[in-house]
PDB file of C-alpha atoms in Angstrom:
ATOM      1  CA  MET A 817     -67.833  99.311  37.838  1.00 80.00           C
ATOM      2  CA  THR A 818     -66.030  95.739  38.383  1.00 85.00           C
ATOM      3  CA  THR A 819     -62.475  95.556  37.880  1.00 86.00           C
ATOM      4  CA  TYR A 820     -60.711  92.485  37.374  1.00 91.00           C
ATOM      5  CA  THR A 821     -57.317  91.654  38.526  1.00 88.00           C
ATOM      6  CA  HIS A 822     -55.528  88.558  37.275  1.00 91.00           C
ATOM      7  CA  LEU A 823     -52.838  87.410  39.024  1.00 88.00           C
ATOM      8  CA  ARG A 824     -50.464  84.635  37.931  1.00 89.00           C
ATOM      9  CA  ALA A 825     -47.607  82.687  38.891  1.00 90.00           C
ATOM     10  CA  ALA A 826     -46.062  78.811  38.881  1.00 92.00           C
ATOM     11  CA  GLY A 827     -48.862  77.477  37.023  1.00 94.00           C
ATOM     12  CA  THR A 828     -51.522  78.966  39.507  1.00 94.00           C
ATOM     13  CA  SER A 829     -54.004  81.812  38.729  1.00 94.00           C
ATOM     14  CA  LEU A 830     -55.757  84.248  41.222  1.00 92.00           C
ATOM     15  CA  LEU A 831     -58.639  86.213  39.598  1.00 93.00           C
ATOM     16  CA  LEU A 832     -60.229  88.761  41.858  1.00 91.00           C
ATOM     17  CA  ALA A 833     -63.353  90.987  41.214  1.00 90.00           C
ATOM     18  CA  THR A 834     -63.008  94.501  42.473  1.00 84.00           C
ATOM     19  CA  GLY A 835     -65.560  97.096  42.643  1.00 80.00           C
ATOM     20  CA  GLU A 836     -67.402  99.126  45.827  1.00 74.00           C
ATOM     21  CA  THR A 837     -67.448  96.014  47.721  1.00 77.00           C
ATOM     22  CA  LEU A 838     -64.777  94.101  49.055  1.00 81.00           C
ATOM     23  CA  PRO A 839     -62.495  91.967  46.477  1.00 86.00           C
ATOM     24  CA  ARG A 840     -64.356  88.790  45.527  1.00 87.00           C
ATOM     25  CA  VAL A 841     -62.293  85.557  44.742  1.00 91.00           C
ATOM     26  CA  LEU A 842     -63.430  84.089  41.049  1.00 93.00           C
ATOM     27  CA  HIS A 843     -60.855  81.704  40.439  1.00 94.00           C
ATOM     28  CA  TRP A 844     -58.089  80.418  42.721  1.00 94.00           C
ATOM     29  CA  GLY A 845     -56.298  77.189  41.364  1.00 96.00           C
ATOM     30  CA  ALA A 846     -54.705  75.916  37.874  1.00 97.00           C
ATOM     31  CA  ASP A 847     -53.336  78.678  35.587  1.00 95.00           C
ATOM     32  CA  LEU A 848     -56.203  79.934  33.360  1.00 95.00           C
ATOM     33  CA  GLY A 849     -53.794  81.460  31.010  1.00 94.00           C
ATOM     34  CA  GLU A 850     -54.692  84.948  29.456  1.00 93.00           C
ATOM     35  CA  VAL A 851     -58.149  85.944  30.461  1.00 94.00           C
ATOM     36  CA  SER A 852     -60.059  88.992  28.746  1.00 94.00           C
ATOM     37  CA  GLU A 853     -62.426  91.537  30.519  1.00 93.00           C
ATOM     38  CA  SER A 854     -65.264  89.699  28.840  1.00 94.00           C
ATOM     39  CA  ALA A 855     -64.230  86.237  29.876  1.00 95.00           C
ATOM     40  CA  ALA A 856     -63.590  87.590  33.285  1.00 94.00           C
ATOM     41  CA  ALA A 857     -67.216  88.978  33.518  1.00 93.00           C
ATOM     42  CA  GLU A 858     -68.748  85.501  32.476  1.00 95.00           C
ATOM     43  CA  ILE A 859     -66.840  83.560  35.107  1.00 94.00           C
ATOM     44  CA  GLU A 860     -68.066  86.180  37.798  1.00 91.00           C
ATOM     45  CA  ARG A 861     -71.823  85.818  36.338  1.00 90.00           C
ATOM     46  CA  ALA A 862     -71.326  81.927  36.454  1.00 90.00           C
ATOM     47  CA  SER A 863     -70.398  82.227  40.255  1.00 85.00           C
ATOM     48  CA  VAL A 864     -73.521  83.890  40.976  1.00 81.00           C
ATOM     49  CA  LEU A 865     -75.724  81.668  43.167  1.00 76.00           C
ATOM     50  CA  PRO A 866     -79.439  81.009  41.838  1.00 77.00           C
ATOM     51  CA  THR A 867     -81.909  82.407  44.655  1.00 75.00           C
ATOM     52  CA  VAL A 868     -84.098  79.985  46.369  1.00 76.00           C
ATOM     53  CA  SER A 869     -87.008  80.006  48.231  1.00 77.00           C
ATOM     54  CA  GLY A 870     -86.517  81.015  51.983  1.00 76.00           C
ATOM     55  CA  THR A 871     -83.186  83.279  51.237  1.00 71.00           C
ATOM     56  CA  ALA A 872     -82.905  86.733  50.537  1.00 69.00           C
ATOM     57  CA  ASP A 873     -84.676  88.160  47.627  1.00 73.00           C
ATOM     58  CA  LEU A 874     -81.142  88.851  45.942  1.00 72.00           C
ATOM     59  CA  PRO A 875     -78.082  86.855  45.695  1.00 71.00           C
ATOM     60  CA  PHE A 876     -74.976  87.705  47.979  1.00 71.00           C
ATOM     61  CA  THR A 877     -71.436  88.205  46.692  1.00 74.00           C
ATOM     62  CA  LEU A 878     -69.047  86.497  48.950  1.00 77.00           C
ATOM     63  CA  GLY A 879     -66.202  88.974  49.389  1.00 81.00           C
ATOM     64  CA  VAL A 880     -62.904  87.945  51.084  1.00 83.00           C
ATOM     65  CA  LEU A 881     -64.175  88.584  54.173  1.00 82.00           C
ATOM     66  CA  PRO A 882     -67.824  87.511  54.873  1.00 83.00           C
ATOM     67  CA  GLU A 883     -69.871  90.143  55.992  1.00 83.00           C
ATOM     68  CA  GLN A 884     -73.575  90.001  57.284  1.00 80.00           C
ATOM     69  CA  SER A 885     -74.198  93.395  55.981  1.00 79.00           C
ATOM     70  CA  ALA A 886     -73.535  91.880  52.373  1.00 77.00           C
ATOM     71  CA  GLY A 887     -76.261  89.203  52.832  1.00 77.00           C
ATOM     72  CA  TRP A 888     -73.954  86.439  54.498  1.00 78.00           C
ATOM     73  CA  LEU A 889     -75.997  84.793  57.131  1.00 78.00           C
ATOM     74  CA  ALA A 890     -73.560  82.443  58.815  1.00 81.00           C
ATOM     75  CA  THR A 891     -70.665  83.360  61.221  1.00 83.00           C
ATOM     76  CA  PRO A 892     -68.681  86.708  59.744  1.00 80.00           C
ATOM     77  CA  GLY A 893     -65.522  86.883  59.564  1.00 82.00           C
ATOM     78  CA  VAL A 894     -65.150  89.748  61.993  1.00 81.00           C
ATOM     79  CA  THR A 895     -67.742  90.995  64.414  1.00 78.00           C
ATOM     80  CA  GLY A 896     -68.038  94.642  64.779  1.00 76.00           C
ATOM     81  CA  HIS A 897     -70.380  97.493  64.267  1.00 72.00           C
ATOM     82  CA  ARG A 898     -70.657 101.181  62.847  1.00 74.00           C
ATOM     83  CA  ALA A 899     -70.579 103.112  65.549  1.00 78.00           C
ATOM     84  CA  GLY A 900     -73.100 101.987  67.356  1.00 77.00           C
ATOM     85  CA  THR A 901     -75.629 102.515  64.413  1.00 79.00           C
ATOM     86  CA  ASP A 902     -75.802  99.145  62.872  1.00 76.00           C
ATOM     87  CA  PHE A 903     -75.254  95.514  63.967  1.00 77.00           C
ATOM     88  CA  SER A 904     -72.466  94.592  61.471  1.00 79.00           C
ATOM     89  CA  THR A 905     -69.300  95.725  59.631  1.00 78.00           C
ATOM     90  CA  ALA A 906     -69.832  97.046  55.992  1.00 79.00           C
ATOM     91  CA  PHE A 907     -66.546  97.869  54.551  1.00 78.00           C
ATOM     92  CA  VAL A 908     -66.119  99.187  51.099  1.00 76.00           C
ATOM     93  CA  GLN A 909     -63.103  99.537  48.525  1.00 74.00           C
ATOM     94  CA  THR A 910     -61.359 102.809  48.215  1.00 75.00           C
ATOM     95  CA  ALA A 911     -58.534 102.198  46.361  1.00 74.00           C
ATOM     96  CA  ALA A 912     -56.892  99.238  44.542  1.00 70.00           C
ATOM     97  CA  HIS A 913     -53.692  98.951  42.867  1.00 71.00           C
ATOM     98  CA  ALA A 914     -51.777  96.364  41.039  1.00 69.00           C
ATOM     99  CA  THR A 915     -47.817  96.386  40.233  1.00 71.00           C
ATOM    100  CA  GLU A 916     -45.395  93.783  38.803  1.00 71.00           C
ATOM    101  CA  GLY A 917     -45.205  91.370  41.948  1.00 63.00           C
ATOM    102  CA  ALA A 918     -47.498  93.131  44.415  1.00 58.00           C
ATOM    103  CA  THR A 919     -51.146  94.169  44.789  1.00 56.00           C
ATOM    104  CA  THR A 920     -52.416  96.777  47.622  1.00 56.00           C
ATOM    105  CA  ARG A 921     -56.046  97.071  48.468  1.00 53.00           C
ATOM    106  CA  ALA A 922     -57.437  99.889  50.585  1.00 56.00           C
ATOM    107  CA  CYS A 923     -60.751  99.624  52.222  1.00 55.00           C
ATOM    108  CA  ARG A 924     -62.630 101.630  54.939  1.00 57.00           C
ATOM    109  CA  SER A 925     -65.787 100.925  57.101  1.00 52.00           C
ATOM    110  CA  ARG A 926     -69.141 102.424  55.853  1.00 54.00           C
ATOM    111  CA  ALA A 927     -70.882 104.036  58.375  1.00 47.00           C
ATOM    112  CA  ARG A 928     -73.940 106.149  58.515  1.00 42.00           C
ATOM    113  CA  SER A 929     -73.804 109.706  58.995  1.00 36.00           C
ATOM    114  CA  SER A 930     -75.345 110.397  62.520  1.00 37.00           C
ATOM    115  CA  SER A 931     -75.831 113.927  64.345  1.00 35.00           C
ATOM    116  CA  ARG A 932     -75.866 111.878  67.851  1.00 36.00           C
ATOM    117  CA  ARG A 933     -72.938 110.131  69.451  1.00 38.00           C
ATOM    118  CA  PRO A 934     -73.301 106.597  70.358  1.00 41.00           C
ATOM    119  CA  THR A 935     -73.501 106.024  74.045  1.00 39.00           C
ATOM    120  CA  SER A 936     -71.517 103.311  75.946  1.00 39.00           C
ATOM    121  CA  PRO A 937     -73.316 100.689  78.134  1.00 43.00           C
ATOM    122  CA  ARG A 938     -71.644 102.342  81.221  1.00 43.00           C
ATOM    123  CA  ALA A 939     -72.313 105.983  80.285  1.00 41.00           C
ATOM    124  CA  SER A 940     -76.441 104.878  81.067  1.00 39.00           C
ATOM    125  CA  ARG A 941     -75.754 103.241  84.085  1.00 39.00           C
TER     126      ARG A 941
END
């Protein structure tokens, strides 16, 4: 389920879409005025890039931190792995709190459950 957060100050709007993935910026610029849930959903729908030949089958959603695990094929925002089981990071949002004057987001890395422990390169020598 997607939740929309609209922050406004000094003639500027920041509209965020949050859900299971990292937050996505839908608009950052001139003040949009009051934005209803349905209007925010239409802004999100309009921001989805069409799929073209030679790309992934599904369009990716670019979060505030580009991740290859989410379909971003260019340089990622941060490099890492998930306990040695996957090639890239994959953060999920665990909480979102918006109060007057502040917004807090909590995220954690998705990790596949594994019964084996990852080995370091030095351990195999």
